[in-house]
Amino acid sequence: WHRTRHWVEPPAAADAGTTPRPSTLLGGLVDLAGGGALWRARLLPDAKPYPGTHRLDGVEVVPASVLLHTLTVAAAETGAAGVTDVRLAHPVLLDGTRHVQVTADGETLTLASRLGGGRWVTHVSARPALVDDGVAVASAAAVVEPTALDSVLLDPLLLDSAALDPAVLDRAVAAAGVSGRTYPWDVVALYRTPRGLSAEVTLPDCSAVAAVDAATHLAGLADPRPGGPRLLVPDGAASVRVGVDGAARVTVVVTRSSGAESDGRLTVDIRATAPDGRVVADLRGLAYVDLELDDDGQPDAAPAAIAHAVVWEPWEPEQSPGAAGARVALLEPDGAGTPAAGLSAAGVVLTTDLAAGSRIVAMSFC
């Protein structure tokens, strides 16, 4: 007598993922048939892939530094040197268990997520930057050659710059409704320049993504428009490259693009370099937009407003008893002589809406 067990295994969730790697939203890697790669992660509010917090008006949101680092790491694992044409469409909230998918097909990189069993929302997209893309960014281990960006501020004491209190950054960020700090970093010196600013930043963890986090926060101080602190949200970049860890201190130079703020956007180039000249991070054409502007160009919405993406759902009208596919029986008013109970149990819709004196006139089982 031979017995064989036949267990019914529940199907695995199509978007099941692993815990994200530190400082990214990349989970387990799956090689796709026909080429390409897919990283699947499961993001939990109490298991953030970064050590600190980043709240906009009390809402925990994955910071831009982590999203950009996610793209650059994914690009590196597919043989690219960085990313270009970055688009930050919607923020990623840590408001519940969120399934995250990062895909690379050789031409584009996309980061999408969904909350529970909801619809997928694409948050970030970019193109991988190949070596011959002509992006004017040095490699992580290269010594920086003088460029127009570097000429803005080589030594703040020798150029037309003004020293600022480093605490001005924390005050401006708090006034804009942002609280918490994603990574440990400190601004120990801050200077305003004719086209932006320069800062000396210490990185206790010697983390490159921490340098990106500091730089993206500092960039808001380069906004020349009057009116007090604004909540500026990154919405895209021309190119992004992030170097390797190891620098305990970086010089961050933020250069404002001429006239870019006239359309309500602040566009800057950012470079963070180590004392030995290594490029720790390079972001070109990083564009910021106000959270929301009224007719006078002033913010008129709470910071949490960006935490919601409008996703159109297909509308399915409710089926009426007489709609296509329904099973309907028309009965005489008293139902005499008709197996009503059996018909009802079989899912047939019963109605007695007949003219007086009429008997069964139609029975349809569509």
XYZ file of N, CA, C and O in Angstrom, residues 13-16 41-45 93 95-101 113-121:
104
model
N 2.490 35.304 -3.593
C 2.078 36.616 -4.077
C 3.022 37.081 -5.162
O 4.233 36.961 -5.054
N 2.438 37.639 -6.201
C 3.249 38.038 -7.352
C 4.234 39.140 -7.009
O 5.265 39.288 -7.637
N 3.898 39.948 -5.975
C 4.772 41.053 -5.637
C 5.483 40.834 -4.311
O 5.901 41.779 -3.666
N 5.574 39.578 -3.850
C 6.275 39.306 -2.606
C 7.720 39.752 -2.751
O 8.340 39.592 -3.796
N 10.855 44.300 -3.171
C 11.066 44.557 -1.751
C 9.731 44.719 -1.046
O 8.712 45.038 -1.675
N 9.767 44.510 0.251
C 8.592 44.683 1.104
C 8.950 45.735 2.148
O 9.799 45.494 3.013
N 8.351 46.896 2.023
C 8.698 48.043 2.858
C 7.708 48.168 4.002
O 6.493 48.273 3.792
N 8.240 48.160 5.230
C 7.412 48.243 6.431
C 7.696 49.542 7.170
O 8.848 49.990 7.232
N 6.667 50.162 7.759
C 6.883 51.428 8.477
C 7.870 51.312 9.624
O 8.588 52.268 9.925
N 5.295 56.854 0.561
C 4.910 56.995 1.958
C 5.160 55.704 2.721
O 5.004 54.616 2.177
N 3.242 54.405 5.141
C 1.964 54.434 5.843
C 1.330 53.061 5.946
O 0.149 52.939 6.248
N 2.097 52.019 5.708
C 1.593 50.658 5.772
C 2.551 49.747 5.033
O 3.576 50.190 4.505
N 2.219 48.462 4.996
C 3.058 47.519 4.260
C 2.976 47.836 2.772
O 1.906 47.810 2.180
N 4.111 48.129 2.196
C 4.148 48.567 0.800
C 5.053 47.626 0.005
O 6.179 47.346 0.411
N 4.550 47.135 -1.109
C 5.339 46.293 -2.007
C 6.003 47.191 -3.048
O 5.344 48.026 -3.676
N 7.293 47.015 -3.217
C 8.082 47.876 -4.090
C 8.728 47.031 -5.179
O 9.277 45.961 -4.901
N 8.660 47.520 -6.401
C 9.332 46.872 -7.523
C 10.178 47.899 -8.261
O 9.699 48.980 -8.612
N 5.339 51.133 -6.567
C 4.922 50.460 -5.337
C 3.404 50.426 -5.271
O 2.713 51.146 -6.005
N 2.928 49.587 -4.386
C 1.504 49.599 -4.083
C 1.317 49.263 -2.618
O 2.110 48.545 -2.005
N 0.270 49.810 -2.046
C -0.050 49.609 -0.637
C -1.032 48.467 -0.522
O -2.141 48.530 -1.062
N -0.605 47.379 0.143
C -1.467 46.217 0.263
C -1.806 45.661 -1.100
O -0.940 45.388 -1.918
N -3.105 45.518 -1.370
C -3.547 45.012 -2.663
C -4.025 46.098 -3.596
O -4.789 45.820 -4.526
N -3.580 47.342 -3.365
C -4.028 48.451 -4.198
C -3.360 48.468 -5.558
O -2.669 47.540 -5.967
N -3.539 49.571 -6.252
C -2.988 49.716 -7.593
C -1.526 50.142 -7.521
O -1.091 50.811 -6.589
N -0.767 49.769 -8.541
C 0.631 50.147 -8.627
C 0.742 51.606 -9.032
O 0.021 52.082 -9.918
N 1.652 52.326 -8.381
C 1.930 53.721 -8.690
C 3.415 53.842 -8.999
O 4.260 53.383 -8.229
